Amino acid sequence: MSAIAARRRTLPGFGLTMGLTLSWLSIIILIPLAGLFLKSLELSPEQFWNILSSRRTLNALRVSFGLAFAAACVNLVMGSIIVWALVRYRFPGRRLFDAIVDVPFALPTAVAGVALTALFAEKGWLGAPLAAAGIKVAFTPVGIFVAMIFIGIPFVVRTVQPVLQDLDPEIEEAAGSLGASRWQTIIRVILPSLGPALLTGLALAFARAVGEYGSVIFIAGNLPNVSEIAPLLIVIRLSEFRYADATAIAVVMLVVSFVIIFAVNRLQRWAQSRIPVR
Amino acid sequence: MSIEVRNLVKKFGSFKALDGVDLKVNDGELLALLGPSGSGKTTLLRIIAGLDWPDSGEVSFNGEDALAQGARERHVGFVFQHYALFRHMTVFENVAFGLRVQPRAIRKDEVTIRARVKELLDLVQLDWLADRYPSQLSGGQRQRIALARALAIEPRILLLDEPFGALDAKVRKELRKWLRSLHHEINVTSIFVTHDQEEALEVANRVVVMDKGKIEQIGSPDDVYESPATAFVHSFIGESIELPVLIADGVVRLGDRPLRLAADGLAPGASRLFVRRHDMLVGPPGSGAFEGAVQHVRNFGPVQRAEVALSGGQTIEIDAPRGRELRAGDTISLEPRRYRIFADA
């Protein structure tokens, strides 16, 4: 009996789909990454350590991860507000705005970079008034930050939107009739319900910003130690034929990104577990 | 707390959800708003709760204007059809919510809140579920928690929107009885919306029947069943036989046949005759107002339900007591023990 039960699964196709999944993930993701690790093994531990602890590498990593995190946080806040407006209100042009959110997905990053640079350059439409106020955006870390916000916003909006759409407006009415103020309703009822989705959005926007290259290098100015992002440093090392150096930086980026994403994922799972699905 | 509603009008676009509604609810009453979907009953309830606003009209609680206050200030407990529990909170925290969001000045301390929640969970007999999440409860349990949550704020009025609508038949019946005894215990002015006549008649002290944004009748459950005020109420509540008749020269006619029914005080013109199924008495041919032939007979416990083709061509269903068995093909006469005639609008 049990032997038959074990042989016959209710859901067919496990062997086929699982096999395809594993081979595909191997070809597309795992083998290239393994190659990266192998290449970095050409370095001795001291060489590896020296490359990483050099001032330029550390600064590049700091710029990339620090600004990516800051940009993801801004996107979290602004993205949530945009989602709220798009989901909860009916206004003329809503569909248009909804579509505009996806533009950073579709636009070639170089085009975005050039456009942002032109806009925020000292004589650009936004750059000129900002320069008058003493704020330089283009060719500074602020420019990188702006570009990272630009490319990250759709990730927050698109992850949170379906969850908010599913959130029954009745729970807000229930909170109101129980005496909760608008603010209490948002803090105690809405945000906790959206928590897991917000964390996912944050993680995706962060991951995208860390890896962003195209739009950033146009606006960054790329001054070593100041506005040079880690992916650019990798490209520079490659152009100098210092492949091992490039892979060392790449490996560190990979490991740090993976650890952060994994941590956020666990956090999200934990938050989700507190809201059992019905 | 008494509630008074005067000339309430509410439109959604061109659809008139409420078309001039007047209603007075007495202190401590358990009132049912009964009507088909789209009759405006839920809209009326939501306006009383402060979740919707009328286009015109007045709502007052104990004589004071309620429309000047938002839902938050009205102290009205509202129970939703789909519970609207906070799914990221335990049952305990759901019930405690209304106490925790009170302004700091009047907020109770943690010990008092815990005691109060415990008391409410005991009242709805679910204290053993305090640490569960809503998704781990059955529908009936969820609705009882939703009720406990609404009662936590010691509401002046309790409003329930189709409270048992999402539950299966057996649980509904249990909760009906339970709601009635709970109301007896806490005695807070309560209004519940339902489209289920049995529920309204069984639970409420008074029933308000609504249709198309208007109140058709207000009365005790016996009143609305025994003496329906309008054709709508007669056909909506209880099983009715409905026949188109014509009143002319003091005679009631079905098609071209005069019926031996009194037409005193009836306005001439096209009308409808209503008879309860069990009020049609079966007799030998020639003895009653209607003649017909039995088509089908089916037995339901103490009654036999017969489909009868009347000589005028209409087919009706009657419920006759068992004893004198009817058989398909029998020619019989039918005499309405009681009937009502309403002129067509």
XYZ file of C-alpha atoms in Angstrom:
623
model
C 0.000 0.000 0.000
C 2.525 2.564 1.165
C 4.859 1.702 -1.700
C 2.102 2.502 -4.168
C 1.236 5.693 -2.342
C 4.878 6.783 -2.471
C 5.186 6.076 -6.188
C 2.041 7.910 -7.146
C 2.039 11.579 -6.269
C -1.072 13.649 -6.509
C 0.668 16.426 -8.412
C 2.213 15.049 -11.595
C 5.412 16.254 -13.216
C 7.574 16.580 -10.111
C 10.566 14.814 -11.696
C 10.437 16.803 -14.906
C 9.927 20.268 -13.445
C 12.396 19.738 -10.618
C 15.015 18.481 -13.080
C 14.504 21.455 -15.373
C 14.588 23.864 -12.438
C 17.883 22.526 -11.158
C 19.587 22.396 -14.550
C 18.352 25.804 -15.551
C 19.379 27.470 -12.283
C 22.768 25.760 -12.623
C 23.395 26.974 -16.151
C 22.068 30.474 -15.642
C 23.156 31.267 -12.099
C 25.212 28.702 -10.239
C 27.907 27.839 -12.806
C 28.794 31.483 -13.624
C 28.969 32.287 -9.928
C 31.104 29.239 -9.233
C 33.443 30.415 -12.008
C 33.715 33.735 -10.215
C 34.709 32.033 -6.974
C 37.217 29.789 -8.761
C 38.838 32.768 -10.462
C 39.228 34.556 -7.145
C 41.029 31.485 -5.780
C 43.982 32.424 -7.994
C 44.734 35.017 -5.360
C 46.512 34.117 -2.156
C 44.679 35.091 1.042
C 47.088 38.023 1.575
C 46.599 39.313 -1.950
C 42.844 38.962 -1.540
C 42.957 40.835 1.737
C 45.168 43.572 0.316
C 42.823 44.221 -2.590
C 39.830 44.431 -0.304
C 41.401 46.527 2.390
C 42.732 49.076 -0.073
C 41.204 52.468 0.489
C 39.728 52.664 -2.986
C 37.936 49.316 -2.757
C 36.542 50.016 0.696
C 35.277 53.415 -0.386
C 33.681 51.994 -3.508
C 31.892 49.314 -1.485
C 30.794 51.892 1.069
C 29.396 54.143 -1.658
C 27.563 51.275 -3.347
C 26.022 49.638 -0.293
C 25.487 52.783 1.746
C 23.774 54.779 -0.956
C 21.805 51.745 -2.158
C 20.419 51.252 1.326
C 19.584 54.931 1.724
C 17.899 54.985 -1.692
C 15.929 51.819 -0.861
C 14.679 53.437 2.365
C 13.550 56.547 0.501
C 11.842 54.326 -2.065
C 10.119 52.416 0.725
C 8.541 55.564 2.122
C 7.721 57.283 -1.160
C 6.717 54.014 -2.841
C 4.232 53.267 -0.052
C 2.660 56.685 -0.446
C 2.435 56.263 -4.224
C 0.854 52.822 -3.805
C -1.659 54.229 -1.352
C -2.700 56.969 -3.759
C -2.874 54.624 -6.755
C -4.875 51.922 -4.964
C -7.157 53.893 -2.689
C -8.220 56.893 -4.751
C -9.826 57.353 -8.128
C -8.496 60.399 -9.923
C -8.080 61.435 -13.548
C -4.832 60.115 -14.979
C -4.552 57.322 -12.426
C -3.864 54.693 -15.071
C -1.276 56.909 -16.676
C 0.560 57.380 -13.376
C 0.265 53.660 -12.772
C 1.992 53.033 -16.101
C 4.650 55.683 -15.463
C 5.794 53.730 -12.397
C 7.089 51.025 -14.736
C 9.204 53.374 -16.848
C 12.420 52.788 -14.833
C 11.949 49.031 -15.502
C 11.781 49.486 -19.232
C 14.055 52.428 -19.931
C 17.634 51.491 -20.932
C 19.670 52.458 -17.887
C 22.118 54.507 -19.951
C 19.256 56.634 -21.253
C 18.061 57.159 -17.693
C 21.584 58.122 -16.655
C 21.987 60.648 -19.433
C 18.545 62.124 -18.801
C 19.137 62.449 -15.060
C 22.559 63.955 -15.637
C 21.170 66.561 -18.036
C 18.390 67.357 -15.586
C 20.615 67.684 -12.522
C 23.724 69.191 -14.149
C 24.610 72.653 -12.952
C 22.734 74.194 -15.859
C 19.916 71.609 -15.934
C 16.290 72.360 -15.151
C 16.522 71.046 -11.619
C 20.284 71.336 -11.231
C 20.343 75.132 -11.699
C 17.954 76.025 -8.847
C 19.606 73.412 -6.622
C 23.045 74.795 -7.435
C 21.777 78.254 -6.546
C 20.787 76.805 -3.172
C 24.290 75.391 -2.811
C 23.395 71.771 -3.532
C 25.378 69.980 -6.207
C 23.726 66.803 -7.447
C 25.322 65.708 -10.706
C 28.871 64.329 -10.437
C 28.604 63.856 -6.656
C 27.389 60.991 -4.418
C 24.024 62.766 -4.298
C 23.709 62.078 -8.018
C 24.292 58.368 -7.418
C 21.627 58.463 -4.733
C 19.146 60.099 -7.142
C 19.844 57.531 -9.867
C 19.398 54.666 -7.383
C 16.065 56.072 -6.250
C 14.971 56.327 -9.857
C 15.685 52.709 -10.743
C 14.386 51.278 -7.442
C 10.943 52.845 -7.147
C 8.966 50.338 -9.273
C 10.131 47.449 -7.085
C 8.478 48.839 -3.976
C 5.326 49.934 -5.789
C 4.820 46.663 -7.650
C 5.379 44.419 -4.614
C 3.149 46.369 -2.245
C 0.367 47.236 -4.693
C -1.311 43.794 -4.935
C -1.158 43.311 -1.173
C -2.794 46.661 -0.490
C -5.417 45.915 -3.136
C -6.277 42.722 -1.273
C -6.475 44.510 2.045
C -10.157 44.853 2.855
C -11.174 48.504 3.391
C -13.569 47.122 5.999
C -10.709 46.593 8.424
C -10.052 50.327 8.317
C -13.725 51.011 8.939
C -13.650 48.511 11.796
C -10.653 50.274 13.335
C -12.401 53.632 12.936
C -15.625 52.493 14.531
C -13.602 51.083 17.444
C -12.326 54.587 18.077
C -8.926 54.498 16.359
C -7.710 57.732 14.802
C -6.531 57.781 11.200
C -2.939 57.664 12.389
C -3.571 54.789 14.814
C -5.266 52.876 12.012
C -2.243 53.301 9.766
C 0.320 52.403 12.449
C -1.554 49.570 14.161
C -3.564 48.029 11.355
C -2.412 48.893 7.841
C 1.371 48.910 8.154
C 1.563 45.606 10.058
C -0.632 44.006 7.408
C 1.643 45.300 4.664
C 4.852 44.520 6.589
C 6.056 41.468 4.652
C 5.377 43.107 1.295
C 7.163 46.290 2.378
C 10.224 44.263 3.400
C 10.271 42.431 0.077
C 9.997 45.727 -1.779
C 12.835 47.143 0.289
C 15.058 44.142 -0.427
C 14.374 44.220 -4.166
C 14.945 47.966 -4.467
C 18.165 47.594 -2.481
C 19.431 44.696 -4.584
C 18.690 46.560 -7.774
C 20.462 49.705 -6.544
C 23.568 47.782 -5.416
C 23.927 46.194 -8.830
C 23.033 49.310 -10.817
C 25.705 50.419 -13.250
C 24.347 52.039 -16.411
C 22.451 55.009 -15.037
C 24.829 55.661 -12.161
C 28.111 56.018 -14.049
C 26.769 58.903 -16.143
C 25.712 61.011 -13.189
C 28.285 59.913 -10.610
C 31.348 61.777 -11.769
C 33.242 58.596 -10.820
C 35.822 60.233 -8.594
C 37.805 57.477 -6.868
C 37.110 57.305 -3.120
C 34.228 59.776 -3.425
C 31.710 58.879 -6.085
C 33.020 55.658 -7.515
C 30.676 52.666 -7.182
C 31.964 49.122 -6.737
C 30.624 47.821 -10.093
C 32.554 50.601 -11.862
C 35.718 49.689 -9.982
C 35.282 46.127 -11.215
C 35.033 47.372 -14.806
C 38.117 49.549 -14.342
C 40.117 46.583 -12.988
C 38.972 44.472 -15.924
C 40.085 47.145 -18.398
C 43.461 47.093 -16.667
C 43.558 43.298 -17.168
C 43.637 42.824 -13.380
C 41.033 40.060 -13.563
C 41.780 38.602 -10.141
C 41.308 42.006 -8.514
C 37.988 42.403 -10.291
C 36.752 38.995 -9.177
C 37.808 39.646 -5.579
C 35.628 42.737 -5.416
C 32.860 40.890 -7.206
C 33.000 38.026 -4.721
C 32.713 40.406 -1.795
C 29.737 42.179 -3.389
C 28.133 38.849 -4.059
C 28.580 37.575 -0.514
C 27.457 40.795 1.141
C 24.417 41.111 -1.130
C 23.494 37.509 -0.544
C 23.766 37.840 3.220
C 21.625 40.986 3.243
C 18.968 39.580 0.922
C 18.903 36.349 2.888
C 18.522 38.242 6.152
C 15.676 40.351 4.761
C 14.086 37.210 3.421
C 14.174 35.588 6.846
C 12.791 38.743 8.402
C 10.028 38.755 5.839
C 9.265 35.078 6.511
C 9.117 35.831 10.197
C 6.756 38.756 9.648
C 4.637 36.604 7.342
C 4.422 33.830 9.922
C 2.750 36.262 12.273
C -0.006 36.755 9.715
C -1.076 33.208 8.873
C -2.758 33.024 5.510
C -6.431 32.330 5.798
C -30.047 54.862 23.480
C -32.869 55.643 21.096
C -32.208 56.349 17.431
C -34.250 58.544 15.161
C -33.825 58.772 11.422
C -35.718 61.412 9.451
C -36.215 61.640 5.703
C -32.892 60.057 4.843
C -31.859 60.186 1.163
C -28.706 58.652 -0.274
C -27.828 58.262 -3.937
C -24.954 56.412 -5.536
C -24.773 58.041 -8.939
C -28.276 57.743 -10.346
C -29.158 54.821 -8.044
C -31.311 55.801 -5.078
C -30.104 53.621 -2.210
C -32.324 55.418 0.318
C -35.382 57.305 -0.802
C -36.779 59.185 2.169
C -36.486 56.833 5.136
C -38.035 57.588 8.533
C -37.387 55.277 11.453
C -37.459 55.376 15.223
C -35.627 52.752 17.240
C -36.431 52.493 20.926
C -33.917 52.115 23.697
C -32.888 48.496 24.260
C -34.678 47.221 21.188
C -33.407 44.461 18.890
C -34.499 45.562 15.434
C -34.106 43.725 12.133
C -33.737 45.489 8.786
C -35.055 42.981 6.299
C -35.060 43.267 2.527
C -33.653 41.909 -0.718
C -30.185 42.978 -1.835
C -30.182 46.530 -3.130
C -33.066 47.541 -0.861
C -30.883 50.031 1.010
C -30.742 48.240 4.360
C -26.958 48.100 4.579
C -26.674 51.719 3.454
C -29.038 52.744 6.250
C -26.985 50.801 8.789
C -23.716 52.300 7.559
C -25.121 55.818 7.775
C -26.216 55.199 11.363
C -22.704 53.917 12.112
C -21.035 56.926 10.500
C -19.320 54.857 7.793
C -21.387 56.571 5.083
C -23.017 59.977 4.855
C -26.511 60.764 3.571
C -27.235 63.304 0.842
C -29.959 64.727 3.038
C -31.908 63.869 6.157
C -31.219 63.614 9.861
C -29.919 60.988 12.258
C -30.083 61.567 15.987
C -29.124 59.497 19.028
C -31.206 60.326 22.124
C -32.243 63.535 20.403
C -28.697 64.717 19.681
C -27.473 65.130 16.113
C -25.307 62.142 15.188
C -24.324 63.385 11.733
C -22.170 66.033 13.406
C -19.919 63.224 14.632
C -17.631 60.823 12.780
C -17.693 57.055 13.234
C -14.962 57.401 15.821
C -16.955 59.668 18.135
C -20.294 57.900 17.846
C -19.480 54.972 20.117
C -21.270 52.544 17.880
C -20.235 48.908 17.739
C -20.253 47.603 14.184
C -20.092 43.942 13.188
C -19.242 43.228 9.555
C -20.542 40.389 7.414
C -17.007 39.205 6.682
C -15.841 39.853 10.252
C -13.099 42.370 9.307
C -10.861 40.988 12.058
C -7.259 42.194 12.161
C -5.445 39.136 10.909
C -2.016 40.099 12.221
C -3.357 40.234 15.775
C -4.323 37.442 18.124
C -7.932 37.071 19.182
C -7.009 38.716 22.465
C -5.440 41.738 20.753
C -8.366 42.035 18.377
C -10.774 42.349 21.283
C -8.394 44.663 23.156
C -7.975 46.984 20.141
C -10.798 49.373 20.977
C -9.447 49.760 24.519
C -5.840 50.277 23.434
C -6.606 53.092 20.986
C -8.510 55.187 23.499
C -7.121 58.679 24.141
C -4.400 58.516 26.781
C -6.468 60.503 29.272
C -9.161 57.832 29.560
C -7.172 54.749 28.554
C -7.325 51.941 31.101
C -4.196 50.348 32.498
C -2.994 46.989 31.199
C -4.462 45.000 34.105
C -7.933 46.473 33.579
C -7.738 45.924 29.820
C -6.761 42.258 30.324
C -9.588 41.737 32.776
C -12.099 43.359 30.431
C -10.981 41.312 27.406
C -11.153 38.137 29.479
C -14.679 39.073 30.529
C -15.743 39.648 26.902
C -14.189 36.410 25.716
C -16.091 34.633 28.485
C -19.262 36.358 27.334
C -18.857 34.990 23.808
C -17.665 31.691 25.297
C -14.341 31.684 23.459
C -11.820 32.481 26.200
C -9.838 29.386 25.232
C -9.024 30.915 21.826
C -7.357 34.074 23.166
C -3.907 33.300 21.715
C -5.037 32.107 18.294
C -5.023 34.151 15.116
C -8.293 34.819 13.249
C -7.260 32.546 10.381
C -7.199 29.633 12.812
C -10.867 30.042 13.753
C -14.071 28.818 12.157
C -16.497 31.335 10.649
C -18.856 31.206 13.619
C -16.005 31.726 16.061
C -14.687 34.661 14.035
C -18.053 36.357 14.106
C -18.336 35.918 17.870
C -14.879 37.460 18.265
C -15.919 40.340 16.005
C -18.911 40.858 18.288
C -16.741 40.760 21.420
C -14.423 43.301 19.791
C -17.342 45.613 19.041
C -18.657 45.268 22.606
C -15.275 46.114 24.138
C -15.825 49.837 23.687
C -19.144 49.602 25.568
C -21.037 50.869 22.540
C -24.211 52.887 22.919
C -25.617 51.073 19.908
C -24.727 47.755 18.321
C -25.057 47.423 14.539
C -24.677 44.119 12.745
C -24.438 43.918 8.961
C -25.612 40.480 7.780
C -23.802 39.000 10.770
C -24.513 35.400 9.860
C -24.569 35.807 6.095
C -21.249 34.054 5.498
C -21.965 31.076 7.759
C -23.473 27.705 7.016
C -27.089 26.955 7.893
C -26.510 25.022 11.102
C -24.107 27.538 12.626
C -26.485 30.342 11.651
C -29.302 28.782 13.610
C -27.148 28.368 16.706
C -25.846 31.915 16.516
C -29.339 33.339 16.085
C -30.478 31.914 19.393
C -27.222 32.945 20.955
C -27.544 36.532 19.681
C -31.035 36.814 21.086
C -29.992 35.623 24.520
C -26.891 37.823 24.406
C -29.045 40.829 23.642
C -31.260 39.884 26.547
C -28.177 39.851 28.752
C -26.508 43.112 27.673
C -29.644 44.909 26.530
C -27.963 47.441 24.240
C -30.007 48.977 21.412
C -29.204 46.782 18.422
C -30.008 46.796 14.713
C -29.116 43.932 12.435
C -29.412 43.705 8.691
C -30.499 40.493 7.032
C -32.052 39.234 3.840
C -33.142 36.074 5.608
C -36.752 36.434 6.745
C -36.563 33.492 9.108
C -33.628 35.130 10.860
C -35.439 38.444 11.172
C -38.672 36.911 12.433
C -36.927 34.640 14.911
C -34.462 37.064 16.456
C -35.902 40.569 16.365
C -38.439 42.374 18.566
C -39.442 44.473 15.596
C -38.878 44.036 11.896
C -38.431 46.777 9.311
C -39.098 45.539 5.787
C -37.371 47.552 3.075
C -37.511 47.573 -0.709
C -35.957 49.916 -3.263
C -34.733 52.414 -0.697
C -38.083 52.713 1.082
C -39.570 51.233 4.206
C -42.527 49.025 3.306
C -43.612 48.056 6.797
C -42.509 48.307 10.401
C -43.997 45.893 12.879
C -43.595 42.937 15.182
C -42.599 39.651 13.538
C -46.243 38.535 13.858
C -47.518 41.746 12.232
C -45.358 41.534 9.151
C -46.156 37.874 8.668
C -49.868 37.880 9.509
C -50.897 41.281 8.183
C -48.509 42.400 5.470
C -49.043 46.048 4.619
C -48.055 45.859 0.972
C -47.907 43.402 -1.898
C -44.120 43.438 -1.623
C -44.146 42.418 2.043
C -46.659 39.660 1.343
C -44.587 38.138 -1.417
C -41.239 38.676 0.325
C -42.165 37.165 3.679
C -43.497 33.647 3.839
C -44.583 31.474 0.934
C -47.362 33.122 -1.016
C -49.604 32.246 -3.906
C -49.926 35.301 -6.102
C -52.676 35.677 -8.725
C -53.461 38.635 -10.999
C -57.119 39.656 -10.537
C -59.382 42.426 -11.722
C -61.774 44.293 -9.406
C -64.849 45.641 -11.175
C -68.396 46.364 -9.939
C -67.640 44.879 -6.540
C -66.587 41.557 -8.040
C -63.149 39.944 -8.008
C -62.354 38.308 -11.336
C -59.557 35.912 -12.207
C -59.308 36.090 -15.993
C -62.957 36.148 -17.068
C -64.181 34.089 -14.089
C -65.769 35.867 -11.169
C -64.478 34.566 -7.834
C -66.715 34.127 -4.841
C -64.594 36.503 -2.750
C -65.690 39.672 -0.978
C -64.469 42.798 -2.746
C -65.641 45.288 -0.105
C -63.586 48.419 0.093
C -61.309 47.468 -2.767
C -60.432 50.014 -5.415
C -61.504 48.926 -8.893
C -58.771 48.016 -11.343
C -55.952 45.532 -11.837
C -54.884 43.984 -8.534
C -53.071 41.027 -7.097
C -54.515 38.397 -4.812
C -52.225 36.885 -2.182
C -52.901 33.699 -0.231
C -50.485 31.782 2.006
C -49.932 28.276 0.690
C -51.280 26.691 3.830
C -54.349 28.936 3.834
C -55.826 27.248 0.734
C -58.373 24.726 1.966
C -59.098 21.721 -0.235
C -62.727 20.715 -0.782
C -64.854 18.675 -3.193
C -65.419 20.235 -6.668
C -67.804 23.168 -6.650
C -67.373 24.024 -2.965
C -64.724 26.799 -3.139
C -63.612 29.918 -4.949
C -61.224 28.109 -7.273
C -61.487 24.897 -9.263
C -58.439 22.952 -10.356
C -56.760 19.666 -11.114
C -53.905 18.229 -9.068
C -50.734 17.801 -11.154
C -48.112 16.581 -8.702
C -48.015 15.770 -5.022
C -44.973 15.647 -2.823
C -44.893 15.011 0.900
C -42.892 17.158 3.289
C -43.342 15.742 6.776
C -46.672 16.995 8.077
C -47.798 18.614 4.797
C -48.371 17.535 1.248
C -47.320 20.072 -1.350
C -49.510 19.900 -4.427
C -49.159 21.614 -7.744
C -52.642 22.533 -8.907
C -53.619 23.743 -12.398
C -56.503 26.186 -11.950
C -59.315 26.192 -14.438
C -58.238 29.716 -15.487
C -54.894 28.307 -16.701
C -52.609 29.378 -13.809
C -50.608 26.833 -11.855
C -50.187 27.279 -8.099
C -48.579 25.359 -5.257
C -50.529 24.669 -2.081
C -49.614 23.077 1.232
C -52.398 20.832 2.496
C -52.341 18.894 5.761
C -51.820 15.134 5.559
C -54.808 12.916 6.233
C -56.911 13.438 3.190
C -54.353 12.362 0.595
C -54.327 14.151 -2.747
C -53.433 12.300 -5.917
C -52.347 13.541 -9.302
C -55.428 13.836 -11.528
C -57.855 14.669 -8.685
C -60.271 17.480 -9.442
C -60.619 19.690 -6.380
C -61.979 22.971 -5.188
C -59.888 25.489 -3.250
C -61.140 28.028 -0.731
C -58.758 30.638 0.727
C -59.144 30.717 4.525
C -57.480 34.112 4.506
C -56.391 36.307 1.634
C -55.266 39.841 0.837
C -55.810 41.876 -2.294
C -53.480 44.752 -3.186
C -54.101 47.123 -6.071
C -51.279 47.131 -8.637
C -49.057 50.126 -8.225
